[in-house]
mmCIF file of C-alpha atoms and ligand atoms in Angstrom:
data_model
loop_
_atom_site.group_PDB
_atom_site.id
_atom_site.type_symbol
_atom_site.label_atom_id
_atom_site.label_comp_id
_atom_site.label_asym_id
_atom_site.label_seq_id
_atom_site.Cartn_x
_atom_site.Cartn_y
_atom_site.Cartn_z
ATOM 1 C CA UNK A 1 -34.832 19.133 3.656
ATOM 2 C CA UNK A 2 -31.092 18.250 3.010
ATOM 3 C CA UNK A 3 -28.993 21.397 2.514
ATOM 4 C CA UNK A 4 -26.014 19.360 1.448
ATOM 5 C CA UNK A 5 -24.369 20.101 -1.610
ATOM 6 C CA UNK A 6 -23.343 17.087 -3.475
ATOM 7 C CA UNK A 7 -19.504 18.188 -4.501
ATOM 8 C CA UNK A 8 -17.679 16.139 -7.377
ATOM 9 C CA UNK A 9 -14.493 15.100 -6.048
ATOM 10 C CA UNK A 10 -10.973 13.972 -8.655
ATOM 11 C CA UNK A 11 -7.645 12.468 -6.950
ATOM 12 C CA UNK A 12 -5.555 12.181 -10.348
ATOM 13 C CA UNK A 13 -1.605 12.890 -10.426
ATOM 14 C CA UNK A 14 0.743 10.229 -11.037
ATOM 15 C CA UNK A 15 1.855 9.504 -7.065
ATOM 16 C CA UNK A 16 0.736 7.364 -5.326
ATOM 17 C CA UNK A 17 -2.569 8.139 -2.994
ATOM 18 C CA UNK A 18 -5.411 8.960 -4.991
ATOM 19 C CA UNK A 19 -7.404 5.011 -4.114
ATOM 20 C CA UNK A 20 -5.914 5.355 -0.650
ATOM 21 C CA UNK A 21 -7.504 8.706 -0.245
ATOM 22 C CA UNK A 22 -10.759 8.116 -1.496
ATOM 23 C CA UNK A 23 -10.893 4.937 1.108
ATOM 24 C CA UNK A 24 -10.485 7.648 3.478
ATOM 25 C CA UNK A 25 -13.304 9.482 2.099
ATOM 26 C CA UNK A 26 -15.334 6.682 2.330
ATOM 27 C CA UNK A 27 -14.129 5.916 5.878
ATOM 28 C CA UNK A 28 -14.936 9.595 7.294
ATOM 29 C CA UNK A 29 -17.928 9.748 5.456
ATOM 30 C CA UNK A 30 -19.353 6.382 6.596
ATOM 31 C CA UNK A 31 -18.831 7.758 10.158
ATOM 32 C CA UNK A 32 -21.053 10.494 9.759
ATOM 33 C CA UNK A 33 -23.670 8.078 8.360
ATOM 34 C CA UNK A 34 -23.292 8.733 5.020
ATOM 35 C CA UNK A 35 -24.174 5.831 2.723
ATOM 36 C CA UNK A 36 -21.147 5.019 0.592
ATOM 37 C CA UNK A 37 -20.332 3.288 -2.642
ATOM 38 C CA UNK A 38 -17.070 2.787 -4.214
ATOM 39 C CA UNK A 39 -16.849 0.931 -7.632
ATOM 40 C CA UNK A 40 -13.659 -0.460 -8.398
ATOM 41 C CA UNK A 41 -13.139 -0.572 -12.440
ATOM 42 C CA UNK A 42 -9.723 -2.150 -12.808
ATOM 43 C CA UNK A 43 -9.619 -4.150 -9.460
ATOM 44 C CA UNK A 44 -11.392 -7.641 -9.074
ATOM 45 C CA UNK A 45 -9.248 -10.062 -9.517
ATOM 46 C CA UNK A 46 -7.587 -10.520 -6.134
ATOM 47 C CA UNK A 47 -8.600 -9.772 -2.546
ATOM 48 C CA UNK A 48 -7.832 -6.755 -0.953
ATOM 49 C CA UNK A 49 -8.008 -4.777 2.400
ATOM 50 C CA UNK A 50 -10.263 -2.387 1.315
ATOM 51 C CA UNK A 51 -12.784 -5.134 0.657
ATOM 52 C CA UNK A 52 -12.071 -6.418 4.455
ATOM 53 C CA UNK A 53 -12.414 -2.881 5.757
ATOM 54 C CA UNK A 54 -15.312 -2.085 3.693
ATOM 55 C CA UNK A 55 -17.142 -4.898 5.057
ATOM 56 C CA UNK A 56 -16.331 -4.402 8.905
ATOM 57 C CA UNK A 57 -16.819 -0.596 8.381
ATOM 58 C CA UNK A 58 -20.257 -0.585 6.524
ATOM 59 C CA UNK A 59 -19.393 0.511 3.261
ATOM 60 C CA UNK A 60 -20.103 -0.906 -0.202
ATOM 61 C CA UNK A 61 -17.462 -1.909 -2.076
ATOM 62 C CA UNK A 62 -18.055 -3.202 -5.794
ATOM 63 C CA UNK A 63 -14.485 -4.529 -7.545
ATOM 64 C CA UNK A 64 -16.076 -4.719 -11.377
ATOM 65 C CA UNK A 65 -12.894 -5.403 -12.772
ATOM 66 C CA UNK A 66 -10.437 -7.610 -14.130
ATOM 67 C CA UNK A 67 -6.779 -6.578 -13.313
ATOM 68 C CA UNK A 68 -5.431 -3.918 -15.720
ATOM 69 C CA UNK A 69 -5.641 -4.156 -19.244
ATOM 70 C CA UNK A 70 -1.595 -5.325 -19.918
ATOM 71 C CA UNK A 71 -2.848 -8.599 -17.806
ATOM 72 C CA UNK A 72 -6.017 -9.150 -19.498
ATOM 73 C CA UNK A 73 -4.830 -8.232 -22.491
ATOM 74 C CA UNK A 74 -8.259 -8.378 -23.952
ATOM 75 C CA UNK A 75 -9.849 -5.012 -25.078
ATOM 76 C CA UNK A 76 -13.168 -5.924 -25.496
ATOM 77 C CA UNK A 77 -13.989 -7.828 -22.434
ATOM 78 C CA UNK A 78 -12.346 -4.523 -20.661
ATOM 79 C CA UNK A 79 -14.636 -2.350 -22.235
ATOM 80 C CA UNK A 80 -17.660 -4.489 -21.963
ATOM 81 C CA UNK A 81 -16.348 -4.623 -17.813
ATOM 82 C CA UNK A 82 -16.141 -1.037 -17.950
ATOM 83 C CA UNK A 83 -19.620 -0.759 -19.328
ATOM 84 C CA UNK A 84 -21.042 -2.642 -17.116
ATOM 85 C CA UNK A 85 -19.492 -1.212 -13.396
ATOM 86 C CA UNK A 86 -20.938 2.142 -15.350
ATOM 87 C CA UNK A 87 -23.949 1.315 -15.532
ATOM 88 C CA UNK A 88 -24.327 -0.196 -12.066
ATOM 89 C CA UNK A 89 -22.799 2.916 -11.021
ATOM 90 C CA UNK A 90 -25.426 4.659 -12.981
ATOM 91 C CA UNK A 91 -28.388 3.279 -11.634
ATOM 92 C CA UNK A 92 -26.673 3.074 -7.975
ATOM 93 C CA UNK A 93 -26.615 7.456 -7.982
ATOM 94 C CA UNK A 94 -30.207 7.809 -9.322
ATOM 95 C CA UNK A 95 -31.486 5.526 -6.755
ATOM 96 C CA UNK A 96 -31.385 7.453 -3.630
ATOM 97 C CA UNK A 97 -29.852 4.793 -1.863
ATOM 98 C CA UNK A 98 -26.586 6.379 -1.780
ATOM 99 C CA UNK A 99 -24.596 9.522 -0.301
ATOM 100 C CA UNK A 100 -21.281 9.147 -1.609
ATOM 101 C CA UNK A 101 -20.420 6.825 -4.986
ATOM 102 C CA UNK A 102 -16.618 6.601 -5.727
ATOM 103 C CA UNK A 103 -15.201 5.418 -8.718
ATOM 104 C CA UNK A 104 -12.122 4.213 -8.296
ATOM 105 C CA UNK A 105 -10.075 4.596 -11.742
ATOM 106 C CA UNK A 106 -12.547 6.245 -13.820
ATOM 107 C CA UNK A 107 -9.869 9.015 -14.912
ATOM 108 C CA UNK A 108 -8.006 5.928 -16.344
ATOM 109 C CA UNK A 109 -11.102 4.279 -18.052
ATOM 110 C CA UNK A 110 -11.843 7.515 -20.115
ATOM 111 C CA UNK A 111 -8.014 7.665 -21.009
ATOM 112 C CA UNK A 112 -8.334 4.408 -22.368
ATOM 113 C CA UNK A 113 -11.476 5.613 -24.296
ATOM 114 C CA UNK A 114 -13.375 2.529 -22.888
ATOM 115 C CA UNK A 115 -16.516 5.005 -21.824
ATOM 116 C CA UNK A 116 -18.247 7.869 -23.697
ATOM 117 C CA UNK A 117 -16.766 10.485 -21.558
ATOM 118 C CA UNK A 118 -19.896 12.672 -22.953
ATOM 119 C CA UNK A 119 -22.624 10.155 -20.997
ATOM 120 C CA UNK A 120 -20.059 10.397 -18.364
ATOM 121 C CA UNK A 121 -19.739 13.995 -17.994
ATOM 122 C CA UNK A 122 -23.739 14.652 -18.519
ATOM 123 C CA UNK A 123 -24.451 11.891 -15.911
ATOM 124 C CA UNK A 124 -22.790 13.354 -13.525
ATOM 125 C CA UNK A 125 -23.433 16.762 -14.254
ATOM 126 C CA UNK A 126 -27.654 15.285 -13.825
ATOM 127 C CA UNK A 127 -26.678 13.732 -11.125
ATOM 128 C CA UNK A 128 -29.156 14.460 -7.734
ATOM 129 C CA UNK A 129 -27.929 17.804 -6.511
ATOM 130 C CA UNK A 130 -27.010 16.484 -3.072
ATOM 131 C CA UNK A 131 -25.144 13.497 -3.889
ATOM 132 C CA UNK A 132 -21.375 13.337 -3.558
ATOM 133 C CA UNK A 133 -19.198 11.506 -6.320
ATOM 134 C CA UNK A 134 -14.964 10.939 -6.293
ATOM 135 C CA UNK A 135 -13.473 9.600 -9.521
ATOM 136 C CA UNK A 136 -9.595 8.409 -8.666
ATOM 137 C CA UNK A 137 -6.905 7.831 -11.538
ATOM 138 C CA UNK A 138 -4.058 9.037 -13.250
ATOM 139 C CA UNK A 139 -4.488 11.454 -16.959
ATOM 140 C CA UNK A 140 -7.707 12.957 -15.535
ATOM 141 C CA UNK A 141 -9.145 14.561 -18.970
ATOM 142 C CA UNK A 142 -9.874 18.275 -18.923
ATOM 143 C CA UNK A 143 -13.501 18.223 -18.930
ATOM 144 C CA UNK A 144 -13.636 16.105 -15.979
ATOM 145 C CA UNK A 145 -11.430 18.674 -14.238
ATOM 146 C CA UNK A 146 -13.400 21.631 -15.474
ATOM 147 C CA UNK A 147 -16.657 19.924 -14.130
ATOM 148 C CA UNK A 148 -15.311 19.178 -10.620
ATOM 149 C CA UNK A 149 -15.377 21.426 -7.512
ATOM 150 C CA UNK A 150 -12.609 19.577 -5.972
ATOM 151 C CA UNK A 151 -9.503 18.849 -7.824
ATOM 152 C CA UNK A 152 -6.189 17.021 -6.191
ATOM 153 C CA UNK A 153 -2.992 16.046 -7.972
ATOM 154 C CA UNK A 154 -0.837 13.804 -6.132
ATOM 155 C CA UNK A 155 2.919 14.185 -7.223
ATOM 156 C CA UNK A 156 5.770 11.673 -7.207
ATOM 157 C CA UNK A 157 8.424 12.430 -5.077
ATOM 158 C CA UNK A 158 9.832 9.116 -4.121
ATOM 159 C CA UNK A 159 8.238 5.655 -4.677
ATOM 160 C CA UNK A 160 9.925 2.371 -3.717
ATOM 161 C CA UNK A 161 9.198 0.743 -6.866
ATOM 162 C CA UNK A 162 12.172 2.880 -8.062
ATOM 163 C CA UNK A 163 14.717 0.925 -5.668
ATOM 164 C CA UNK A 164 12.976 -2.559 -6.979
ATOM 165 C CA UNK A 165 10.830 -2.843 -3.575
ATOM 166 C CA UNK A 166 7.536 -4.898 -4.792
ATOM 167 C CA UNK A 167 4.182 -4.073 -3.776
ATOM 168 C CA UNK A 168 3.627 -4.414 -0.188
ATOM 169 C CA UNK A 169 0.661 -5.982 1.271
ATOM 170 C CA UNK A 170 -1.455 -3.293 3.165
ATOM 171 C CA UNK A 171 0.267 -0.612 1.600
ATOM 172 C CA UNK A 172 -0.587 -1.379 -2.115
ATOM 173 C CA UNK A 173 -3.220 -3.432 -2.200
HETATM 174 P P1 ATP B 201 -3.042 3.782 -4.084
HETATM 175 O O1 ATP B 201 -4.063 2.764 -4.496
HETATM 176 O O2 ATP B 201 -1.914 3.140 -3.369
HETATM 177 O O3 ATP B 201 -3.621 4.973 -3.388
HETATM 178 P P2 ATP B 201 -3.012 5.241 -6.544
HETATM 179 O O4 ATP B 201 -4.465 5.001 -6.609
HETATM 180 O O5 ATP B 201 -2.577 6.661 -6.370
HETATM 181 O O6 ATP B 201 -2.369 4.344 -5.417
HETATM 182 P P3 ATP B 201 -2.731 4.130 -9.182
HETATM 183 O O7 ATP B 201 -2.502 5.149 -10.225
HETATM 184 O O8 ATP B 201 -4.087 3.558 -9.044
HETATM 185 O O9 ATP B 201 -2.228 4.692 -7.782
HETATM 186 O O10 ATP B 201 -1.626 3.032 -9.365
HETATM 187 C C1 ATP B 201 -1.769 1.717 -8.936
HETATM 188 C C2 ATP B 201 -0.507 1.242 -8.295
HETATM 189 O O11 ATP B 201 0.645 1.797 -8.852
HETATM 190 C C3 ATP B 201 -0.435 1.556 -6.816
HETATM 191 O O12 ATP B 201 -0.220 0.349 -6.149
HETATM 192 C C4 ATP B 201 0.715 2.490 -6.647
HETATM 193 O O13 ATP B 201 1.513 2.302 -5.498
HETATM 194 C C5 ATP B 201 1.536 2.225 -7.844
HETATM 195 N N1 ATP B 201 2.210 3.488 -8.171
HETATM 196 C C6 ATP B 201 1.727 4.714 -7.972
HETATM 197 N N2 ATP B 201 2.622 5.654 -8.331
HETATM 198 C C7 ATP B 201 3.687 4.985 -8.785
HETATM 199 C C8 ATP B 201 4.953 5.358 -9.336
HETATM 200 N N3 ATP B 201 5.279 6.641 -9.467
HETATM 201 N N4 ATP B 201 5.807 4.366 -9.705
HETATM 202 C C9 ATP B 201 5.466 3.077 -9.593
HETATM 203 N N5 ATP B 201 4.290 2.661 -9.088
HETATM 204 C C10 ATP B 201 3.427 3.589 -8.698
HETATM 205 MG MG1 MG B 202 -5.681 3.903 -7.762
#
């Protein structure tokens, strides 16, 4: 029935926007009744607005992580984090339950090498042909470019963590 094409969506670049614009993905596409996921690999740790907005809005919103991996500092509990948010991610796009599934710093999870990026890239590539996904992160490898239809970099022109300005509730996090 559906004549929707499921499109695979990257924000990568080093600026800053690429979470804040797929919250605004999931905020458009909630509106139109779309059923949205967004895993969060790195954040967990500490409460955000997305996870307020999320809530009031009607979206699902799944931190699986731990803080980066400089605070952790512990390699294989990342990975094993990683793992697991992938595999709830997994079984969250076969199960029909979904429209949209974001994952929020995937680009920097296959930097780090802490997922196959070949189950990655064939998962998605199997993936059901009308469901949307959005991966977010910096270093987005090649092969995840070549397999997306929709491909954003966001470029640093100015940031205020270059005058020493911290990271400012509501803005950052
Ligand atoms: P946001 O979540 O605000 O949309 P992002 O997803 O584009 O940012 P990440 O790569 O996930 O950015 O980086 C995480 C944090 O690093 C963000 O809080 C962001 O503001 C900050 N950041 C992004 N770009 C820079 C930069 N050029 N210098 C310093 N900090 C930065
Ligand atoms: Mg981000």
């Amino acid at each position: 029935m559906s004549e929707r094409t499921g499109l695979m969506i990257v924000n990568t670049g080093n600026g800053k926007g690429k979470t804040t614009a797929a919250l605004g993905l999931a905020m458009r596409a909630v509106g139109t009744g779309l059923r949205v996921l967004m895993i969060q690999f790195i954040k967990g740790r500490w409460k955000t607005g997305e996870q307020v907005s999320a809530k009031n809005l009607g979206f699902e919103l799944r931190p699986m992580g731990e803080g980066f991996t400089w605070i952790t500092q512990d390699r294989e509990r990342d990975i094993a984090k990683a793992e697991a948010a992938w595999e709830y991610g997994k079984t969250c796009m076969a199960s029909g339950d979904y429209d949209l599934v974001i994952f929020d710093e995937m680009n920097i999870v296959l930097d780090y090498g802490y997922l196959a990026l070949e189950d990655v890239l064939a998962t998605l590539q199997n993936r059901p042909k009308d469901l949307h996904v959005a991966l977010t992160g910096r270093r987005a490898k090649t092969e995840i470019i070549d397999l997306a239809d929709l491909v954003t970099e966001m470029v640093a022109i100015k940031h205020p963590y270059k005058k020493g300005i911290k990271a400012q509730r509501g803005i950052e996090f």
